């Protein structure tokens, strides 16, 4: 059943991707890249509430484009966990697992008022924290993610897709991930940039070996002014087959990015 949901969502996303698009998404990714030599500083703080604790991750992310079709980046998160039950352990703030990002755009088709692109993506997680689980998100273990991001962007509205697989060699927690995001601009295109975007984003995470699954929906709004972008999104589960502290009630995302 889960496999069918993922396959149907992926097919639907790619068919819609031939007619619509908008970015950049908030909780998802996009294949559109800035010019060679660009640098992006960004953060996307997540405040996640579960039955057992409140978990906050505030990452500093730096992305650099050595060429117009490639990107490298580093994500350094600061994590704070507060248990709701005084008997539980694990409270406190710490440096989170560092992530190294690489993207390569291997397909691009530009048409009047729109562009369709595809990107290969890898995300390598270097363990820093003490090992533990937070739902379908492991900490303190090496992880290797490989995926493909595809989307078409126009001045009217848009869509992004991402399908990937996350390897965790030390544990039986490999994960199949699929994200689907829609964007809708509320203002007419202008230069300098002055835009408000609404985002409707879905995330499907399936722990293949553990046979656990979650489908999440995020509703977000974004304001872009010149080189600065501010964004907020609320994410909640539609389906989850997890137990204990793994079961999330909701997440709030607060983000900002600046492009040089």
C-alpha atoms as an extended CHARMM CRD file, in Angstrom:
* protein
*
       260  EXT
         1         1  UNK       CA              0.0000000000        0.0000000000        0.0000000000  PROA      1               0.0000000000
         2         2  UNK       CA              2.7670000000        2.4520000000        0.9760000000  PROA      2               0.0000000000
         3         3  UNK       CA              4.7180000000        1.6250000000       -2.1650000000  PROA      3               0.0000000000
         4         4  UNK       CA              1.6420000000        2.3920000000       -4.2930000000  PROA      4               0.0000000000
         5         5  UNK       CA              1.1300000000        5.7580000000       -2.5650000000  PROA      5               0.0000000000
         6         6  UNK       CA              4.7450000000        6.7510000000       -3.2200000000  PROA      6               0.0000000000
         7         7  UNK       CA              4.6880000000        5.6120000000       -6.8520000000  PROA      7               0.0000000000
         8         8  UNK       CA              1.3710000000        7.3740000000       -7.5830000000  PROA      8               0.0000000000
         9         9  UNK       CA              2.5530000000       10.6080000000       -5.9470000000  PROA      9               0.0000000000
        10        10  UNK       CA              5.8180000000       10.5060000000       -7.9170000000  PROA      10              0.0000000000
        11        11  UNK       CA              4.0450000000        9.9580000000      -11.2480000000  PROA      11              0.0000000000
        12        12  UNK       CA              1.4900000000       12.6930000000      -10.4810000000  PROA      12              0.0000000000
        13        13  UNK       CA              4.2450000000       15.1190000000       -9.5320000000  PROA      13              0.0000000000
        14        14  UNK       CA              6.2160000000       14.6040000000      -12.7210000000  PROA      14              0.0000000000
        15        15  UNK       CA              3.1540000000       14.9580000000      -14.9510000000  PROA      15              0.0000000000
        16        16  UNK       CA              2.1660000000       18.1940000000      -13.2080000000  PROA      16              0.0000000000
        17        17  UNK       CA              5.7890000000       19.2880000000      -13.3420000000  PROA      17              0.0000000000
        18        18  UNK       CA              5.4870000000       19.6340000000      -17.0990000000  PROA      18              0.0000000000
        19        19  UNK       CA              2.9610000000       22.4410000000      -16.7080000000  PROA      19              0.0000000000
        20        20  UNK       CA              3.6670000000       24.3700000000      -13.4780000000  PROA      20              0.0000000000
        21        21  UNK       CA              6.4020000000       25.4620000000      -11.0740000000  PROA      21              0.0000000000
        22        22  UNK       CA              7.6090000000       27.9310000000       -8.4370000000  PROA      22              0.0000000000
        23        23  UNK       CA             10.4040000000       28.1560000000       -5.8900000000  PROA      23              0.0000000000
        24        24  UNK       CA             12.3600000000       28.0710000000       -3.7470000000  PROA      24              0.0000000000
        25        25  UNK       CA             10.3540000000       25.6920000000       -1.5260000000  PROA      25              0.0000000000
        26        26  UNK       CA             10.5450000000       25.9030000000        2.2750000000  PROA      26              0.0000000000
        27        27  UNK       CA             10.7410000000       22.3040000000        3.5550000000  PROA      27              0.0000000000
        28        28  UNK       CA             11.5950000000       20.7620000000        0.1660000000  PROA      28              0.0000000000
        29        29  UNK       CA             14.3550000000       21.3760000000       -2.4120000000  PROA      29              0.0000000000
        30        30  UNK       CA             14.4510000000       22.7390000000       -5.9460000000  PROA      30              0.0000000000
        31        31  UNK       CA             16.5840000000       22.1610000000       -9.0770000000  PROA      31              0.0000000000
        32        32  UNK       CA             16.8700000000       25.8660000000       -9.9440000000  PROA      32              0.0000000000
        33        33  UNK       CA             20.3390000000       27.2930000000       -9.2720000000  PROA      33              0.0000000000
        34        34  UNK       CA             21.7360000000       30.8120000000       -9.1530000000  PROA      34              0.0000000000
        35        35  UNK       CA             24.7210000000       31.9350000000      -11.2390000000  PROA      35              0.0000000000
        36        36  UNK       CA             28.3430000000       30.8150000000      -11.0110000000  PROA      36              0.0000000000
        37        37  UNK       CA             30.1280000000       32.1490000000       -7.9220000000  PROA      37              0.0000000000
        38        38  UNK       CA             26.9160000000       32.7730000000       -5.9640000000  PROA      38              0.0000000000
        39        39  UNK       CA             26.9140000000       32.2670000000       -2.1920000000  PROA      39              0.0000000000
        40        40  UNK       CA             23.7580000000       31.6580000000       -0.1480000000  PROA      40              0.0000000000
        41        41  UNK       CA             23.5730000000       31.9530000000        3.6210000000  PROA      41              0.0000000000
        42        42  UNK       CA             20.4270000000       30.4270000000        5.0930000000  PROA      42              0.0000000000
        43        43  UNK       CA             18.8170000000       28.8930000000        8.1410000000  PROA      43              0.0000000000
        44        44  UNK       CA             15.6160000000       26.9220000000        8.6640000000  PROA      44              0.0000000000
        45        45  UNK       CA             14.9360000000       26.3810000000       12.3530000000  PROA      45              0.0000000000
        46        46  UNK       CA             12.6050000000       23.4850000000       13.1630000000  PROA      46              0.0000000000
        47        47  UNK       CA             10.6410000000       23.4040000000       16.4270000000  PROA      47              0.0000000000
        48        48  UNK       CA              9.2060000000       19.8890000000       16.6980000000  PROA      48              0.0000000000
        49        49  UNK       CA              6.6540000000       18.9000000000       19.3510000000  PROA      49              0.0000000000
        50        50  UNK       CA              6.1140000000       15.2430000000       20.2960000000  PROA      50              0.0000000000
        51        51  UNK       CA              4.3010000000       13.5640000000       23.1760000000  PROA      51              0.0000000000
        52        52  UNK       CA              7.5760000000       13.1980000000       25.0740000000  PROA      52              0.0000000000
        53        53  UNK       CA              9.7190000000       16.2140000000       24.1920000000  PROA      53              0.0000000000
        54        54  UNK       CA             10.1870000000       19.4610000000       22.3140000000  PROA      54              0.0000000000
        55        55  UNK       CA             13.1150000000       19.3410000000       19.8770000000  PROA      55              0.0000000000
        56        56  UNK       CA             14.6760000000       22.4160000000       18.2560000000  PROA      56              0.0000000000
        57        57  UNK       CA             17.2250000000       22.3660000000       15.4290000000  PROA      57              0.0000000000
        58        58  UNK       CA             18.6900000000       25.6960000000       14.2640000000  PROA      58              0.0000000000
        59        59  UNK       CA             21.1330000000       25.0980000000       11.3740000000  PROA      59              0.0000000000
        60        60  UNK       CA             23.5930000000       27.4800000000        9.7790000000  PROA      60              0.0000000000
        61        61  UNK       CA             23.7490000000       26.5940000000        6.0740000000  PROA      61              0.0000000000
        62        62  UNK       CA             26.2250000000       27.9460000000        3.5360000000  PROA      62              0.0000000000
        63        63  UNK       CA             25.8980000000       27.0890000000       -0.1730000000  PROA      63              0.0000000000
        64        64  UNK       CA             28.3700000000       27.9550000000       -2.9320000000  PROA      64              0.0000000000
        65        65  UNK       CA             28.0690000000       27.5070000000       -6.7060000000  PROA      65              0.0000000000
        66        66  UNK       CA             31.4950000000       26.8000000000       -8.2680000000  PROA      66              0.0000000000
        67        67  UNK       CA             29.7540000000       26.6020000000      -11.6710000000  PROA      67              0.0000000000
        68        68  UNK       CA             26.2840000000       27.5110000000      -12.9350000000  PROA      68              0.0000000000
        69        69  UNK       CA             25.1730000000       23.8660000000      -12.7630000000  PROA      69              0.0000000000
        70        70  UNK       CA             26.8250000000       22.6760000000       -9.5300000000  PROA      70              0.0000000000
        71        71  UNK       CA             26.4890000000       23.4590000000       -5.8300000000  PROA      71              0.0000000000
        72        72  UNK       CA             28.3470000000       22.4870000000       -2.6650000000  PROA      72              0.0000000000
        73        73  UNK       CA             27.2590000000       23.2870000000        0.8670000000  PROA      73              0.0000000000
        74        74  UNK       CA             27.7250000000       22.6720000000        4.5690000000  PROA      74              0.0000000000
        75        75  UNK       CA             25.0000000000       22.5460000000        7.2440000000  PROA      75              0.0000000000
        76        76  UNK       CA             25.9680000000       23.0340000000       10.9010000000  PROA      76              0.0000000000
        77        77  UNK       CA             22.9440000000       22.5840000000       13.2070000000  PROA      77              0.0000000000
        78        78  UNK       CA             22.5780000000       23.5480000000       16.8430000000  PROA      78              0.0000000000
        79        79  UNK       CA             20.1380000000       21.2490000000       18.6340000000  PROA      79              0.0000000000
        80        80  UNK       CA             18.2030000000       21.6580000000       21.8780000000  PROA      80              0.0000000000
        81        81  UNK       CA             15.9750000000       18.9860000000       23.4570000000  PROA      81              0.0000000000
        82        82  UNK       CA             13.5510000000       19.5020000000       26.3510000000  PROA      82              0.0000000000
        83        83  UNK       CA             11.8220000000       16.4420000000       27.8100000000  PROA      83              0.0000000000
        84        84  UNK       CA              8.2420000000       16.9090000000       29.0130000000  PROA      84              0.0000000000
        85        85  UNK       CA              8.6680000000       14.1780000000       31.6270000000  PROA      85              0.0000000000
        86        86  UNK       CA             11.3330000000       14.9570000000       34.2730000000  PROA      86              0.0000000000
        87        87  UNK       CA             12.1240000000       11.2340000000       34.4350000000  PROA      87              0.0000000000
        88        88  UNK       CA             13.3320000000       11.2550000000       30.8300000000  PROA      88              0.0000000000
        89        89  UNK       CA             16.9350000000       12.0370000000       29.9970000000  PROA      89              0.0000000000
        90        90  UNK       CA             18.4030000000       13.8310000000       27.0100000000  PROA      90              0.0000000000
        91        91  UNK       CA             17.7240000000       17.4770000000       27.8470000000  PROA      91              0.0000000000
        92        92  UNK       CA             20.1730000000       20.1460000000       26.8080000000  PROA      92              0.0000000000
        93        93  UNK       CA             21.7560000000       21.9420000000       23.8570000000  PROA      93              0.0000000000
        94        94  UNK       CA             24.5210000000       20.5880000000       21.6490000000  PROA      94              0.0000000000
        95        95  UNK       CA             26.1210000000       20.8010000000       18.2270000000  PROA      95              0.0000000000
        96        96  UNK       CA             24.2050000000       18.5780000000       15.8050000000  PROA      96              0.0000000000
        97        97  UNK       CA             25.4580000000       16.2460000000       13.1040000000  PROA      97              0.0000000000
        98        98  UNK       CA             27.2210000000       18.1390000000       10.3100000000  PROA      98              0.0000000000
        99        99  UNK       CA             25.9570000000       17.6500000000        6.7510000000  PROA      99              0.0000000000
       100       100  UNK       CA             27.8670000000       18.0650000000        3.4790000000  PROA      100             0.0000000000
       101       101  UNK       CA             25.7370000000       18.8040000000        0.4120000000  PROA      101             0.0000000000
       102       102  UNK       CA             26.4740000000       18.3420000000       -3.2840000000  PROA      102             0.0000000000
       103       103  UNK       CA             24.1920000000       19.0080000000       -6.2760000000  PROA      103             0.0000000000
       104       104  UNK       CA             24.7220000000       18.7300000000      -10.0300000000  PROA      104             0.0000000000
       105       105  UNK       CA             22.2320000000       19.9010000000      -12.6440000000  PROA      105             0.0000000000
       106       106  UNK       CA             22.3060000000       17.3670000000      -15.4820000000  PROA      106             0.0000000000
       107       107  UNK       CA             19.2140000000       18.4230000000      -17.4560000000  PROA      107             0.0000000000
       108       108  UNK       CA             17.7600000000       21.8120000000      -18.3960000000  PROA      108             0.0000000000
       109       109  UNK       CA             15.0790000000       22.8300000000      -20.8630000000  PROA      109             0.0000000000
       110       110  UNK       CA             14.1320000000       26.5100000000      -21.0910000000  PROA      110             0.0000000000
       111       111  UNK       CA             10.9660000000       27.7190000000      -22.7850000000  PROA      111             0.0000000000
       112       112  UNK       CA              9.1600000000       31.0490000000      -22.9110000000  PROA      112             0.0000000000
       113       113  UNK       CA              8.2420000000       31.9840000000      -19.3530000000  PROA      113             0.0000000000
       114       114  UNK       CA              9.2400000000       28.6380000000      -17.8420000000  PROA      114             0.0000000000
       115       115  UNK       CA             12.1230000000       26.2400000000      -17.2870000000  PROA      115             0.0000000000
       116       116  UNK       CA             12.3170000000       22.5180000000      -16.4350000000  PROA      116             0.0000000000
       117       117  UNK       CA             15.4180000000       21.1720000000      -14.6970000000  PROA      117             0.0000000000
       118       118  UNK       CA             16.7190000000       18.0060000000      -13.0180000000  PROA      118             0.0000000000
       119       119  UNK       CA             19.4370000000       17.7500000000      -10.3860000000  PROA      119             0.0000000000
       120       120  UNK       CA             21.3630000000       14.8560000000       -8.8220000000  PROA      120             0.0000000000
       121       121  UNK       CA             21.8440000000       15.3890000000       -5.0970000000  PROA      121             0.0000000000
       122       122  UNK       CA             23.9130000000       13.8670000000       -2.3030000000  PROA      122             0.0000000000
       123       123  UNK       CA             23.8590000000       14.6770000000        1.4080000000  PROA      123             0.0000000000
       124       124  UNK       CA             26.5070000000       13.1350000000        3.6740000000  PROA      124             0.0000000000
       125       125  UNK       CA             25.8500000000       13.2650000000        7.4380000000  PROA      125             0.0000000000
       126       126  UNK       CA             28.9100000000       13.2750000000        9.7290000000  PROA      126             0.0000000000
       127       127  UNK       CA             27.9840000000       12.1120000000       13.2500000000  PROA      127             0.0000000000
       128       128  UNK       CA             28.6710000000       14.5740000000       16.0660000000  PROA      128             0.0000000000
       129       129  UNK       CA             25.8270000000       14.0070000000       18.5270000000  PROA      129             0.0000000000
       130       130  UNK       CA             25.1940000000       11.1090000000       20.8620000000  PROA      130             0.0000000000
       131       131  UNK       CA             23.3550000000        8.3400000000       18.9920000000  PROA      131             0.0000000000
       132       132  UNK       CA             19.5540000000        8.3970000000       19.2880000000  PROA      132             0.0000000000
       133       133  UNK       CA             16.3240000000        8.2860000000       17.2480000000  PROA      133             0.0000000000
       134       134  UNK       CA             13.8350000000       11.0870000000       16.6560000000  PROA      134             0.0000000000
       135       135  UNK       CA             11.1750000000        9.4110000000       14.5740000000  PROA      135             0.0000000000
       136       136  UNK       CA             12.4480000000        8.7050000000       11.1000000000  PROA      136             0.0000000000
       137       137  UNK       CA             15.4440000000       10.9090000000       11.8500000000  PROA      137             0.0000000000
       138       138  UNK       CA             18.5300000000        9.2740000000       13.3120000000  PROA      138             0.0000000000
       139       139  UNK       CA             21.2270000000       11.2340000000       15.1300000000  PROA      139             0.0000000000
       140       140  UNK       CA             24.8170000000       10.4090000000       15.9410000000  PROA      140             0.0000000000
       141       141  UNK       CA             25.2960000000        7.9570000000       13.0460000000  PROA      141             0.0000000000
       142       142  UNK       CA             26.8510000000        8.2790000000        9.5900000000  PROA      142             0.0000000000
       143       143  UNK       CA             24.2800000000        8.6380000000        6.8100000000  PROA      143             0.0000000000
       144       144  UNK       CA             24.5120000000        8.8900000000        3.0450000000  PROA      144             0.0000000000
       145       145  UNK       CA             21.6080000000       10.2620000000        1.0070000000  PROA      145             0.0000000000
       146       146  UNK       CA             21.3380000000       10.0770000000       -2.7910000000  PROA      146             0.0000000000
       147       147  UNK       CA             18.4310000000       11.5910000000       -4.6870000000  PROA      147             0.0000000000
       148       148  UNK       CA             17.0460000000       13.3210000000       -7.7650000000  PROA      148             0.0000000000
       149       149  UNK       CA             15.2570000000       16.6800000000       -7.6800000000  PROA      149             0.0000000000
       150       150  UNK       CA             13.0530000000       17.7070000000      -10.6150000000  PROA      150             0.0000000000
       151       151  UNK       CA             10.8150000000       20.6860000000      -11.1870000000  PROA      151             0.0000000000
       152       152  UNK       CA              9.4800000000       23.2040000000      -13.6330000000  PROA      152             0.0000000000
       153       153  UNK       CA              9.2860000000       26.8720000000      -12.6670000000  PROA      153             0.0000000000
       154       154  UNK       CA              7.2270000000       29.6230000000      -14.2880000000  PROA      154             0.0000000000
       155       155  UNK       CA              6.0380000000       33.0950000000      -13.3360000000  PROA      155             0.0000000000
       156       156  UNK       CA              2.5550000000       31.7790000000      -12.4570000000  PROA      156             0.0000000000
       157       157  UNK       CA              2.9020000000       28.7850000000      -10.1550000000  PROA      157             0.0000000000
       158       158  UNK       CA              5.0290000000       25.7080000000       -9.7580000000  PROA      158             0.0000000000
       159       159  UNK       CA              6.0190000000       22.3290000000       -8.4820000000  PROA      159             0.0000000000
       160       160  UNK       CA              9.0990000000       20.5030000000       -7.2130000000  PROA      160             0.0000000000
       161       161  UNK       CA              9.7460000000       16.7840000000       -6.7570000000  PROA      161             0.0000000000
       162       162  UNK       CA             12.4470000000       14.9020000000       -4.8960000000  PROA      162             0.0000000000
       163       163  UNK       CA             12.9320000000       11.1420000000       -4.7350000000  PROA      163             0.0000000000
       164       164  UNK       CA             15.8690000000        9.6760000000       -2.8110000000  PROA      164             0.0000000000
       165       165  UNK       CA             17.2610000000        6.9480000000       -0.5930000000  PROA      165             0.0000000000
       166       166  UNK       CA             19.0700000000        7.4600000000        2.7130000000  PROA      166             0.0000000000
       167       167  UNK       CA             21.6270000000        4.7950000000        3.6770000000  PROA      167             0.0000000000
       168       168  UNK       CA             22.5110000000        4.2140000000        7.3590000000  PROA      168             0.0000000000
       169       169  UNK       CA             25.1810000000        1.4670000000        7.2890000000  PROA      169             0.0000000000
       170       170  UNK       CA             25.4290000000        0.9590000000       11.0660000000  PROA      170             0.0000000000
       171       171  UNK       CA             21.6940000000        0.3890000000       11.5860000000  PROA      171             0.0000000000
       172       172  UNK       CA             18.7500000000       -1.2250000000        9.8240000000  PROA      172             0.0000000000
       173       173  UNK       CA             17.1370000000        2.1570000000        9.2640000000  PROA      173             0.0000000000
       174       174  UNK       CA             17.5470000000        2.8250000000        5.5350000000  PROA      174             0.0000000000
       175       175  UNK       CA             14.9090000000        5.2390000000        4.3220000000  PROA      175             0.0000000000
       176       176  UNK       CA             13.0700000000        5.9080000000        1.0560000000  PROA      176             0.0000000000
       177       177  UNK       CA             12.0080000000        9.5610000000        0.7900000000  PROA      177             0.0000000000
       178       178  UNK       CA              9.7020000000       11.4110000000       -1.5650000000  PROA      178             0.0000000000
       179       179  UNK       CA              8.7760000000       15.1060000000       -1.4280000000  PROA      179             0.0000000000
       180       180  UNK       CA              6.2280000000       16.9820000000       -3.5030000000  PROA      180             0.0000000000
       181       181  UNK       CA              5.8180000000       20.7640000000       -3.2530000000  PROA      181             0.0000000000
       182       182  UNK       CA              3.5590000000       23.3360000000       -4.9160000000  PROA      182             0.0000000000
       183       183  UNK       CA              4.1510000000       27.0920000000       -4.9200000000  PROA      183             0.0000000000
       184       184  UNK       CA              1.7810000000       29.9550000000       -5.6790000000  PROA      184             0.0000000000
       185       185  UNK       CA              3.0140000000       33.5800000000       -6.0000000000  PROA      185             0.0000000000
       186       186  UNK       CA              0.5400000000       36.2230000000       -4.8230000000  PROA      186             0.0000000000
       187       187  UNK       CA              2.1260000000       39.3170000000       -6.4180000000  PROA      187             0.0000000000
       188       188  UNK       CA              3.0110000000       40.1570000000       -9.9950000000  PROA      188             0.0000000000
       189       189  UNK       CA              6.6710000000       39.5490000000      -10.9850000000  PROA      189             0.0000000000
       190       190  UNK       CA              8.8440000000       42.6000000000      -10.4090000000  PROA      190             0.0000000000
       191       191  UNK       CA             12.4680000000       43.6980000000      -10.2960000000  PROA      191             0.0000000000
       192       192  UNK       CA             13.9510000000       44.1690000000       -7.7740000000  PROA      192             0.0000000000
       193       193  UNK       CA             12.2770000000       41.0740000000       -6.3550000000  PROA      193             0.0000000000
       194       194  UNK       CA              9.2310000000       41.7550000000       -4.2030000000  PROA      194             0.0000000000
       195       195  UNK       CA              7.1490000000       38.6020000000       -3.8610000000  PROA      195             0.0000000000
       196       196  UNK       CA              4.8990000000       36.6830000000       -1.4650000000  PROA      196             0.0000000000
       197       197  UNK       CA              4.6060000000       32.9330000000       -2.0770000000  PROA      197             0.0000000000
       198       198  UNK       CA              2.3080000000       30.2960000000       -0.5970000000  PROA      198             0.0000000000
       199       199  UNK       CA              3.6690000000       26.7280000000       -0.3650000000  PROA      199             0.0000000000
       200       200  UNK       CA              1.8690000000       23.4030000000       -0.1070000000  PROA      200             0.0000000000
       201       201  UNK       CA              4.4180000000       20.6550000000        0.5920000000  PROA      201             0.0000000000
       202       202  UNK       CA              4.2060000000       16.9270000000        1.2380000000  PROA      202             0.0000000000
       203       203  UNK       CA              6.9320000000       14.6340000000        2.6150000000  PROA      203             0.0000000000
       204       204  UNK       CA              6.7970000000       10.8200000000        2.5990000000  PROA      204             0.0000000000
       205       205  UNK       CA              9.3950000000        8.9000000000        4.6460000000  PROA      205             0.0000000000
       206       206  UNK       CA              9.4950000000        5.1160000000        4.6600000000  PROA      206             0.0000000000
       207       207  UNK       CA             11.9740000000        3.1730000000        6.8270000000  PROA      207             0.0000000000
       208       208  UNK       CA             12.2840000000        0.1800000000        4.5140000000  PROA      208             0.0000000000
       209       209  UNK       CA             13.8040000000       -2.3280000000        6.9410000000  PROA      209             0.0000000000
       210       210  UNK       CA             11.9750000000       -1.1590000000       10.0840000000  PROA      210             0.0000000000
       211       211  UNK       CA              8.6940000000       -0.9340000000        8.1180000000  PROA      211             0.0000000000
       212       212  UNK       CA              7.7550000000        2.4530000000        9.5590000000  PROA      212             0.0000000000
       213       213  UNK       CA              6.1040000000        5.1950000000        7.5400000000  PROA      213             0.0000000000
       214       214  UNK       CA              5.0680000000        8.8180000000        7.8650000000  PROA      214             0.0000000000
       215       215  UNK       CA              3.3460000000       11.2300000000        5.5030000000  PROA      215             0.0000000000
       216       216  UNK       CA              3.6590000000       14.9080000000        6.4510000000  PROA      216             0.0000000000
       217       217  UNK       CA              1.9820000000       18.0480000000        5.1240000000  PROA      217             0.0000000000
       218       218  UNK       CA              3.4370000000       21.5580000000        5.4680000000  PROA      218             0.0000000000
       219       219  UNK       CA              1.6230000000       24.8330000000        4.8290000000  PROA      219             0.0000000000
       220       220  UNK       CA              3.9700000000       27.7800000000        4.4350000000  PROA      220             0.0000000000
       221       221  UNK       CA              4.2760000000       31.3940000000        3.4160000000  PROA      221             0.0000000000
       222       222  UNK       CA              7.3790000000       33.1890000000        2.1600000000  PROA      222             0.0000000000
       223       223  UNK       CA              8.2940000000       36.8350000000        1.5880000000  PROA      223             0.0000000000
       224       224  UNK       CA             11.1740000000       37.6710000000       -0.7420000000  PROA      224             0.0000000000
       225       225  UNK       CA             12.5540000000       41.2220000000       -0.9680000000  PROA      225             0.0000000000
       226       226  UNK       CA             15.6500000000       41.8390000000       -3.0810000000  PROA      226             0.0000000000
       227       227  UNK       CA             18.3200000000       39.4140000000       -1.7820000000  PROA      227             0.0000000000
       228       228  UNK       CA             16.5650000000       38.5400000000        1.4870000000  PROA      228             0.0000000000
       229       229  UNK       CA             13.8980000000       35.8860000000        1.9870000000  PROA      229             0.0000000000
       230       230  UNK       CA             11.8170000000       35.2020000000        5.1090000000  PROA      230             0.0000000000
       231       231  UNK       CA              9.6410000000       32.1370000000        5.5240000000  PROA      231             0.0000000000
       232       232  UNK       CA              7.4560000000       30.2770000000        8.0060000000  PROA      232             0.0000000000
       233       233  UNK       CA              5.7490000000       26.9070000000        7.6880000000  PROA      233             0.0000000000
       234       234  UNK       CA              3.6990000000       24.5930000000        9.9000000000  PROA      234             0.0000000000
       235       235  UNK       CA              4.0330000000       20.8440000000        9.3180000000  PROA      235             0.0000000000
       236       236  UNK       CA              1.8630000000       18.0710000000       10.7530000000  PROA      236             0.0000000000
       237       237  UNK       CA              1.4510000000       14.3340000000       10.1580000000  PROA      237             0.0000000000
       238       238  UNK       CA             -1.2530000000       12.9020000000        7.9140000000  PROA      238             0.0000000000
       239       239  UNK       CA             -0.1150000000        9.3070000000        8.4720000000  PROA      239             0.0000000000
       240       240  UNK       CA              2.4710000000        7.9000000000       10.9010000000  PROA      240             0.0000000000
       241       241  UNK       CA              3.1410000000        4.3680000000       12.1160000000  PROA      241             0.0000000000
       242       242  UNK       CA              5.7320000000        5.3420000000       14.7430000000  PROA      242             0.0000000000
       243       243  UNK       CA              5.7900000000        4.9340000000       18.5020000000  PROA      243             0.0000000000
       244       244  UNK       CA              6.9610000000        6.9030000000       21.5800000000  PROA      244             0.0000000000
       245       245  UNK       CA              8.9510000000       10.0930000000       21.1080000000  PROA      245             0.0000000000
       246       246  UNK       CA              9.0660000000        9.2900000000       17.3950000000  PROA      246             0.0000000000
       247       247  UNK       CA              5.4160000000       10.3590000000       16.9880000000  PROA      247             0.0000000000
       248       248  UNK       CA              5.3070000000       14.0640000000       16.2110000000  PROA      248             0.0000000000
       249       249  UNK       CA              2.3770000000       16.3360000000       16.9450000000  PROA      249             0.0000000000
       250       250  UNK       CA              3.5660000000       19.1600000000       14.6970000000  PROA      250             0.0000000000
       251       251  UNK       CA              6.6370000000       21.0920000000       13.5710000000  PROA      251             0.0000000000
       252       252  UNK       CA              7.0800000000       24.8360000000       13.0360000000  PROA      252             0.0000000000
       253       253  UNK       CA              9.7510000000       26.0440000000       10.5950000000  PROA      253             0.0000000000
       254       254  UNK       CA             11.2210000000       29.5610000000       10.7070000000  PROA      254             0.0000000000
       255       255  UNK       CA             13.6650000000       30.4470000000        7.9500000000  PROA      255             0.0000000000
       256       256  UNK       CA             15.7280000000       33.1930000000        6.3990000000  PROA      256             0.0000000000
       257       257  UNK       CA             18.1380000000       33.2440000000        3.4370000000  PROA      257             0.0000000000
       258       258  UNK       CA             20.4550000000       35.8010000000        1.9070000000  PROA      258             0.0000000000
       259       259  UNK       CA             22.0220000000       35.4870000000       -1.5450000000  PROA      259             0.0000000000
       260       260  UNK       CA             25.2840000000       37.1950000000       -2.5500000000  PROA      260             0.0000000000
